[in-house]
Amino acid sequence: MKNAVGREIPEEILKLTGKDAFAGSYAKHQAVYQAATHKVAPVIDPNYSKVVDSIEEVLKKCGIKDGMTLGFHHHFREGDYVVNMVMEAVHKMGIKDLTICATSLGKAQNAIVPMIEDGTITNIQASGVRGKIGEAISNGKLKGLAIMRSHGGRVRAIESGETHIDISFIGAPSADDMGNCRAIGSQNGADCGVLGYAAIDAQYADKVVVVTDTLVPFPNVPASIDMTNVDYVVKVDAIGDPTKIATGAAKPTTDQRKLLMAKYAADFMVHTPWYKDGFIYQTGVGGASIASTKFLAEHLRKDNIHIGVAMGGIAQAICELQHEGLIDKIADTQDFDMASIEDIKTNPNHYEITTSQYADPFNKGAYVNKLDYVILGALEVDTHFNVNVVVGSDGVITGAQGGHPDTAAGAKCTIVIAPLLQGRIPAICTECTTVTTPGETVDVVVTDYGIAINPRRQDIIDAVKDTDLPICTIEELRDTAYKMVGTPDPVQFGDRIVGIIEARDGSVMDVVRQVKKAEF
């Protein structure tokens, strides 16, 4: 048969290869476009753009319907506007039975609680939840289940197909009309530094919508998310408030008790085998964890040692040490303050990595597996070194796993900092309310009353045995706490399971039950 340019293509070749004869430069484009849009595609459109006028319009273009899963990221933390903006539009359309698959949810999204109560949202998958959403789930208002995963666990779930995202919304400080978007460039000052959380959504979601407050000329490069994975772009007045990124635990601490623990952690590290030139290091978001970096810097200067790579969530203290020459490179998954956001704009040794690169337990090489030290926080640590970072002492969901289980599993030395008492509640206890990070991956617990080393780690015990550090057992710390405030009564839960704590590999670490209402 003859093709569109008049060349004879033998039928046996078409049959052998399973291919069609050339029918014209735009023939297949027409077919694919028409199947997707039910419209006839223009042969050449010099004005082609992915920009859509509103959230409502883009929801219709994406075919929003009951039962879908929507994806979101939380690079704006408590300053995020995108989730509420999208969900308000969804709610007005009367869509029901949605699953929210967010990297995390917090107080910024309190406005979606009525949508949980009325069945607009029936399932939530996130690293964790804070604020009124956590209260609503703990009180049984979510009709389905809350699945709480680590950052690496979320990537695994999406890559494996366990979680399928129908539409993902990526809040981006700048974008061009084809969807190339960056974490900087907002004309409203709404930069967030990196977009690594959103990369997995862009790659796997059926439809990807970039929501931005700043449209820039094509091409917006180097792009954090490139146009090949983006379906639509919506320009709105504002996507977030970057001044609210550094809130709560992400702020540097002035608490003397936390500063003492930070000093203990830094002093402890210098006696371990991995404290040598070029070690790889990460701190969590807690104030004491961040403060430990400043105490560590004193040792680095004195010992003429530098950090090879600082990674994970990045704050000002890390950037300052890098400028001083005490850190070679910064591998950034999330920025915790304005200083780190500004630093990544101009510092070639401060670079963005995706959450898959950072913590996926099943990929071919994650950054967490190269960690020498990670310093993390905790709500509770029990005598088996299990850690709880999600459920408060009252049984209400109030925190997030984040990269806690990922880094604990990967690091050679995992150090958890926790005060002996959280208010009048023992943080060191016989059994955690909920287990989010298994004790087999936790090596050291630092409190304001002493330091406990996991008996599994005889190598660490031997390394610090001749120091003047306040070493004790985890049971001694627990007993001290109980002597001070008494043995706590267990939280009263009902029978209904409202959430699960998922391990990195997708198995169930623990369950979260509905809190029992007080009887008067």
C-alpha atoms as one frame of an Amber mdcrd trajectory, in Angstrom:
protein
   0.000   0.000   0.000   1.040   3.568  -0.607   1.544   5.898   2.356   0.841
   9.633   2.584   4.013  10.574   0.679   3.342   8.085  -2.088   5.809   5.407
  -1.068   4.865   1.765  -1.412   5.006   0.003   1.967   4.675  -3.780   1.673
   1.884  -5.320   3.712   4.258  -7.979   5.051   6.432  -5.244   6.610   3.434
  -3.678   8.308   2.348  -7.091   9.567   5.864  -8.019  10.726   6.397  -4.757
  12.643   2.832  -4.184  13.767   3.057  -0.641  12.451   0.806   1.532  10.297
   1.749   3.184   7.052   2.507   6.898   7.428  -0.788   8.792   7.107   0.409
  12.361   7.563   2.415  14.392  10.063  -0.592  15.183  12.227  -2.781  12.132
  11.691  -1.948  10.384  14.962  -1.858  13.701  16.784  -5.408  14.298  15.567
  -6.556  10.871  16.734  -4.996  11.129  20.165  -6.227  14.708  20.662  -9.746
  13.872  19.563  -9.920  10.823  21.825  -8.877  12.962  24.797 -10.948  16.086
  24.079 -13.638  15.007  21.596 -12.525  17.962  19.457 -10.650  18.236  16.199
  -7.052  19.284  16.825  -5.592  22.168  14.829  -2.770  21.113  12.518  -0.482
  23.804  13.874  -1.464  26.227  16.631   1.234  28.847  17.249  -0.750  30.121
  20.232  -1.044  26.746  21.962  -1.039  27.108  25.744  -1.933  24.942  28.724
  -3.249  27.909  30.707  -6.803  27.528  31.998  -8.756  30.437  33.436  -9.863
  29.002  36.779  -9.701  26.103  39.209 -13.333  25.287  38.407 -12.604  25.068
  34.686  -9.530  22.907  35.133 -11.462  20.505  37.385 -13.971  20.032  34.562
 -11.206  19.546  31.992  -9.629  16.910  34.227 -12.961  15.067  34.477 -13.367
  15.401  38.229 -15.878  12.915  39.590 -16.894  11.125  42.774 -14.381   8.703
  44.255 -11.226  10.217  42.796  -7.866  10.680  44.522  -6.361  14.171  44.549
  -2.681  14.846  45.229  -1.111  17.844  47.006   2.278  18.839  48.423   3.143
  20.885  51.522   6.233  22.910  50.620   4.380  25.990  51.934   3.677  24.263
  55.253   1.395  26.509  57.358   1.314  29.094  54.564  -0.331  26.894  51.926
  -3.389  28.201  50.053  -3.691  25.598  47.276  -5.465  22.762  49.113  -8.236
  24.991  50.431  -8.595  26.758  47.080  -9.014  23.523  45.152 -11.234  21.834
  47.713 -13.553  24.849  47.918 -14.117  24.585  44.164 -14.604  20.819  44.406
 -17.113  21.274  47.215 -19.154  23.770  45.208 -19.396  21.216  42.392 -20.903
  18.692  44.804 -18.221  16.054  44.289 -18.133  13.364  47.012 -16.115  10.436
  48.341 -12.669  11.853  47.552  -9.310  10.646  48.819  -6.749  13.325  49.633
  -3.192  12.077  49.069  -1.036  14.878  50.453   2.573  14.890  51.546   1.272
  16.403  54.796  -1.717  18.342  56.124  -1.704  20.958  58.860  -3.447  23.932
  60.380  -3.413  25.732  57.039  -5.998  23.228  55.819  -8.394  23.466  58.782
 -11.023  24.766  56.343 -11.492  21.284  54.840 -12.823  19.798  58.110 -16.478
  20.459  57.152 -15.763  18.571  53.910 -14.626  15.599  55.990 -17.826  15.804
  58.005 -20.146  15.978  54.976 -18.500  13.188  52.987 -16.745  15.274  50.346
 -13.498  13.773  51.688 -13.772  10.196  52.937 -10.138   9.030  52.961  -6.831
  10.733  53.697  -3.316   9.581  52.905  -0.531  11.763  54.278   2.685  11.801
  56.230   0.479  12.974  59.077  -1.986  15.661  60.051  -2.039  18.492  62.510
  -4.663  20.902  63.771  -8.396  20.380  63.444  -8.015  17.723  60.740  -6.183
  15.468  63.185  -8.880  16.110  65.774 -11.618  15.293  63.273  -9.991  11.986
  62.298  -9.313  11.016  65.907 -12.938  11.711  66.775 -14.210   9.436  64.017
 -15.480  12.069  61.590 -13.578  10.700  58.579 -15.842   8.040  57.078 -12.975
   6.028  55.651  -9.401   5.586  56.794  -6.392   7.803  57.340  -3.201   6.168
  56.079  -0.063   7.817  57.432   3.151   7.147  55.551   6.705   8.393  55.664
   7.857  10.565  52.766   9.691   7.616  51.264   6.694   5.380  51.884   4.444
   7.732  49.912   6.782   7.559  46.931   6.831   3.764  47.165   3.043   3.582
  47.306   2.634   5.761  44.216   5.391   4.072  42.206   4.057   0.590  42.988
   0.509   1.523  42.007  -0.834   0.953  45.517  -1.924   4.585  45.451  -3.246
   5.963  42.165  -3.572   9.739  41.919  -6.211  10.932  39.460  -5.425  14.655
  39.618  -2.450  16.278  41.295  -2.243  19.981  42.063   1.246  21.454  42.258
   1.529  24.862  43.882   4.441  26.526  42.081   5.899  30.017  42.610   6.413
  30.445  38.860   5.424  28.664  35.671   5.293  29.264  31.931   2.269  28.576
  29.743   3.452  25.034  28.993   3.844  24.022  32.633   7.571  24.309  33.265
   7.536  25.368  36.900  10.057  26.403  39.501  10.076  26.825  43.280  11.301
  30.406  42.880  10.316  33.409  40.782   7.029  34.445  42.364   6.248  38.087
  41.761   4.364  38.032  45.076   7.387  36.816  47.023   5.764  33.400  47.461
   8.861  31.278  46.842   9.225  27.907  48.588  12.748  26.927  47.493  12.196
  23.384  46.194   9.380  21.239  44.766  10.838  17.794  45.420   7.686  16.456
  47.084   5.645  17.100  43.940   7.963  15.296  41.523   6.420  11.855  42.097
   2.895  13.235  41.533   3.984  14.902  38.294   5.391  11.619  37.058   2.529
   9.287  38.001  -0.761  11.235  38.338  -3.246  10.898  35.467  -3.680  14.666
  35.285  -1.209  17.237  36.596  -2.270  20.819  37.268   0.245  23.530  38.094
  -1.259  26.317  40.210   0.856  29.481  40.198   0.629  33.169  41.004   3.301
  34.109  38.448   3.295  33.314  34.734   6.654  33.901  33.089   7.829  33.676
  29.465   8.605  30.259  28.022  10.846  28.431  28.901  10.899  28.697  32.685
  14.136  26.798  33.258  15.783  25.041  34.951  12.410  23.590  35.878  11.719
  21.640  39.066   8.747  20.074  37.258   8.964  20.157  33.467   6.212  20.574
  30.916   6.325  16.964  29.689   4.457  15.916  32.845   2.025  18.842  33.101
  -1.478  18.940  31.620  -2.778  22.347  32.695  -1.659  25.613  34.297  -3.918
  27.872  36.360  -2.902  31.355  37.435  -4.368  32.546  40.740  -3.815  35.627
  42.878  -1.757  33.844  45.561  -0.620  30.255  46.230   0.793  30.684  49.726
   2.439  32.765  52.408   6.159  31.921  52.619   6.514  33.716  55.964   4.521
  30.857  57.517   6.908  28.151  56.356   9.027  28.585  59.492   6.367  27.935
  62.128   6.166  25.955  65.341   8.823  23.276  65.564  10.697  24.667  62.544
  11.727  27.799  64.440  15.098  27.942  66.234  14.729  27.374  69.967  15.733
  29.555  72.911  14.504  27.014  75.469  17.419  26.227  77.791  16.320  22.642
  78.243  16.288  22.058  74.491  19.639  23.777  74.135  21.088  21.435  76.766
  19.845  18.402  74.828  21.231  19.853  71.604  24.644  20.220  73.238  24.512
  16.660  74.569  23.741  15.392  71.049  26.629  17.277  69.468  29.050  16.260
  72.213  27.948  12.654  71.809  28.572  12.587  68.063  32.237  13.539  68.310
  33.013  10.351  70.257  31.518   8.002  67.645  33.385   6.327  64.770  31.635
   8.271  61.985  32.784  11.675  63.178  35.433  12.213  60.533  36.029  14.450
  57.553  33.252  14.269  54.968  30.514  12.639  57.081  26.894  12.932  55.925
  24.416  14.577  58.268  20.768  15.498  58.733  18.683  17.093  61.449  14.936
  17.002  61.870  12.630  19.990  62.101  12.522  20.254  65.920  14.091  23.246
  67.638  16.526  21.092  69.616  17.509  19.206  66.473  18.227  22.444  64.625
  20.157  23.824  67.618  22.364  20.737  67.681  23.856  21.887  64.377  25.188
  25.066  65.990  26.817  23.122  68.808  28.225  20.655  66.311  29.798  23.561
  64.408  31.944  24.404  67.431  33.452  20.918  67.309  33.934  21.072  63.533
  35.933  24.287  63.786  38.042  23.002  66.654  38.745  19.609  65.057  39.178
  20.910  61.494  36.468  18.570  60.230  33.809  19.398  57.665  30.522  17.772
  56.652  30.469  16.282  53.169  26.705  16.534  52.614  23.946  18.020  54.765
  20.577  16.790  53.583  16.846  16.654  54.125  14.855  19.651  55.283  17.133
  22.683  55.317  17.203  25.666  57.668  19.368  28.761  58.057  21.925  27.142
  60.364  22.912  24.627  57.692  23.247  27.339  55.044  25.461  29.436  57.305
  27.801  26.521  57.944  28.019  25.829  54.228  29.010  29.443  53.572  31.636
  29.143  56.278  33.140  26.141  54.516  32.111  23.582  57.132  29.728  21.817
  54.713  30.552  20.895  51.118  27.081  20.361  49.662  23.436  20.677  50.660
  20.917  18.180  49.226  17.550  19.840  49.796  14.111  18.195  49.977  12.294
  20.979  51.852  13.098  24.485  53.052  12.142  25.395  56.594  12.765  29.147
  56.526  13.256  32.162  54.272  17.046  32.024  54.599  17.231  28.542  53.059
  14.809  29.561  50.294  17.010  32.516  49.383  20.186  30.438  49.594  19.160
  27.847  47.032  18.530  30.580  44.468  22.195  31.505  44.166  24.276  28.763
  45.812  25.417  26.103  43.277  26.370  23.744  46.118  22.829  23.872  47.502
  20.661  21.761  45.215  17.202  20.236  45.021  16.497  16.496  45.217  13.179
  14.682  44.827  11.586  12.637  47.567  12.308   9.510  45.549  16.007  10.364
  45.454  15.839  11.173  49.136  13.986   8.307  50.766  12.256   5.755  48.536
  12.969   2.413  50.262  12.697   0.404  47.050  14.576   2.463  44.476  18.151
   1.763  43.364  19.793   4.254  45.687  18.327   6.763  48.164  20.222   9.545
  49.933  19.063   8.345  53.359  21.109   5.187  52.926  24.296   7.258  52.890
  23.592   9.059  56.175  26.155   8.822  58.942  24.076  10.765  61.472  20.490
  11.870  61.705  19.129  13.851  64.651  15.372  13.563  65.104  12.652  14.613
  67.528   9.908  12.575  69.222   6.642  12.852  71.114   7.329   9.581  72.932
  10.091   6.973  73.145   9.460   3.691  74.895  11.820   1.265  76.616  12.150
  -0.706  73.376  13.376   2.488  71.659  10.203   2.645  69.565   9.286   6.226
  68.701   5.951   7.990  68.307   5.817  11.229  66.313   2.152  11.206  65.221
  -0.274  10.687  68.131  -0.298  12.935  71.186  -0.529  11.757  74.766  -4.283
  12.424  74.604  -4.669  10.006  71.677  -5.314  12.742  69.116  -3.387  12.733
  65.840  -1.156  15.771  66.033   2.022  15.140  64.069   3.597  13.661  60.976
   6.088  10.922  60.189   7.834  12.960  57.501  11.235  11.429  56.847  11.592
  10.140  60.421  11.331   6.382  59.683  13.258   6.763  56.419  16.294   8.450
  57.909  16.261   6.287  61.052  16.440   3.186  58.872  19.198   4.561  56.667
  21.581   6.292  59.088  24.563   4.616  60.711  23.764   6.502  63.921  20.194
   7.615  64.612  19.903  10.064  67.512  16.467  10.972  68.881  16.157  14.060
  71.062  13.232  14.230  73.482  12.737  16.009  76.807  12.115  13.693  79.724
   8.727  15.349  80.222   6.405  16.958  77.670   4.630  19.289  80.071   3.686
  16.837  82.824   3.566  13.841  80.470   6.555  11.459  80.386   8.119  11.396
  76.915  10.138   8.333  77.943   7.632   5.606  78.767   7.115   1.877  78.987
   5.064   1.699  75.810   4.379   4.330  73.153   0.796   5.332  72.500   1.490
   4.622  68.831   4.637   3.317  67.133   5.739   5.233  64.055   9.480   4.423
  63.969  10.586   0.962  65.123  13.160   0.737  67.907  15.492  -1.449  65.863
  16.364   1.638  63.800  16.878   4.020  66.766  20.359   4.008  68.281  20.548
   6.823  70.846  17.997   8.776  72.878  19.107  12.142  74.256  17.103  13.797
  77.034  17.721  16.626  79.437  18.306  14.010  82.160  20.695  11.714  80.341
  21.544   9.728  77.230  20.419   6.143  76.574  22.001   3.875  73.951  20.128
   1.016  72.348  21.646  -2.242  73.701  21.734  -3.484  70.099  24.528  -0.983
  69.449  27.430  -2.330  71.501  29.805  -0.529  69.119  28.376   2.831  70.171
  28.312   1.841  73.842  32.013   0.968  73.629  32.842   4.219  71.815  31.473
   6.470  74.577  32.076   4.385  77.716  35.084   6.410  78.891  33.537   9.850
  78.324  31.954  12.181  80.869  28.634  12.143  79.018  25.570  11.382  81.224
  25.014   7.838  79.934  22.217   5.781  81.472  19.695   3.144  80.436  16.364
   3.854  78.836  14.674   2.218  81.841  16.440   4.637  84.191  15.141   7.567
  82.167  11.630   6.161  82.260  11.806   5.576  86.007  13.031   9.119  86.609
  10.121  10.507  84.606   7.582   8.361  86.440   8.998   9.365  89.834   8.578
  13.020  88.916   4.990  12.943  87.637   3.689   9.426  88.307   2.902   6.584
  85.955   0.582   7.915  83.260  -2.834   6.372  82.751  -3.192   4.762  79.317
  -5.172   6.679  76.719  -8.754   5.477  76.459  -9.590   4.492  72.902 -12.759
   3.148  71.365 -12.937   0.093  69.145 -13.092   1.796  65.758  -9.831   2.082
  63.829  -9.630   5.522  62.209  -6.100   5.330  60.828  -3.077   3.166  60.238
   0.611   3.865  60.596   2.221   2.366  57.542   5.818   1.173  57.574   8.161
   2.195  54.778   7.606  -1.090  52.940   3.808  -0.784  52.985   3.132  -3.156
  55.873   1.128  -1.970  58.897   3.254  -0.692  61.777   0.351   0.213  64.050
  -3.261   1.291  64.080  -4.852   4.449  65.432  -8.197   4.095  67.163 -10.895
   6.634  67.728 -10.464   8.433  71.019 -13.017   7.529  73.632 -15.311  10.326
  74.654 -15.117  11.278  78.312 -18.087  10.240  80.392 -19.497  12.699  82.895
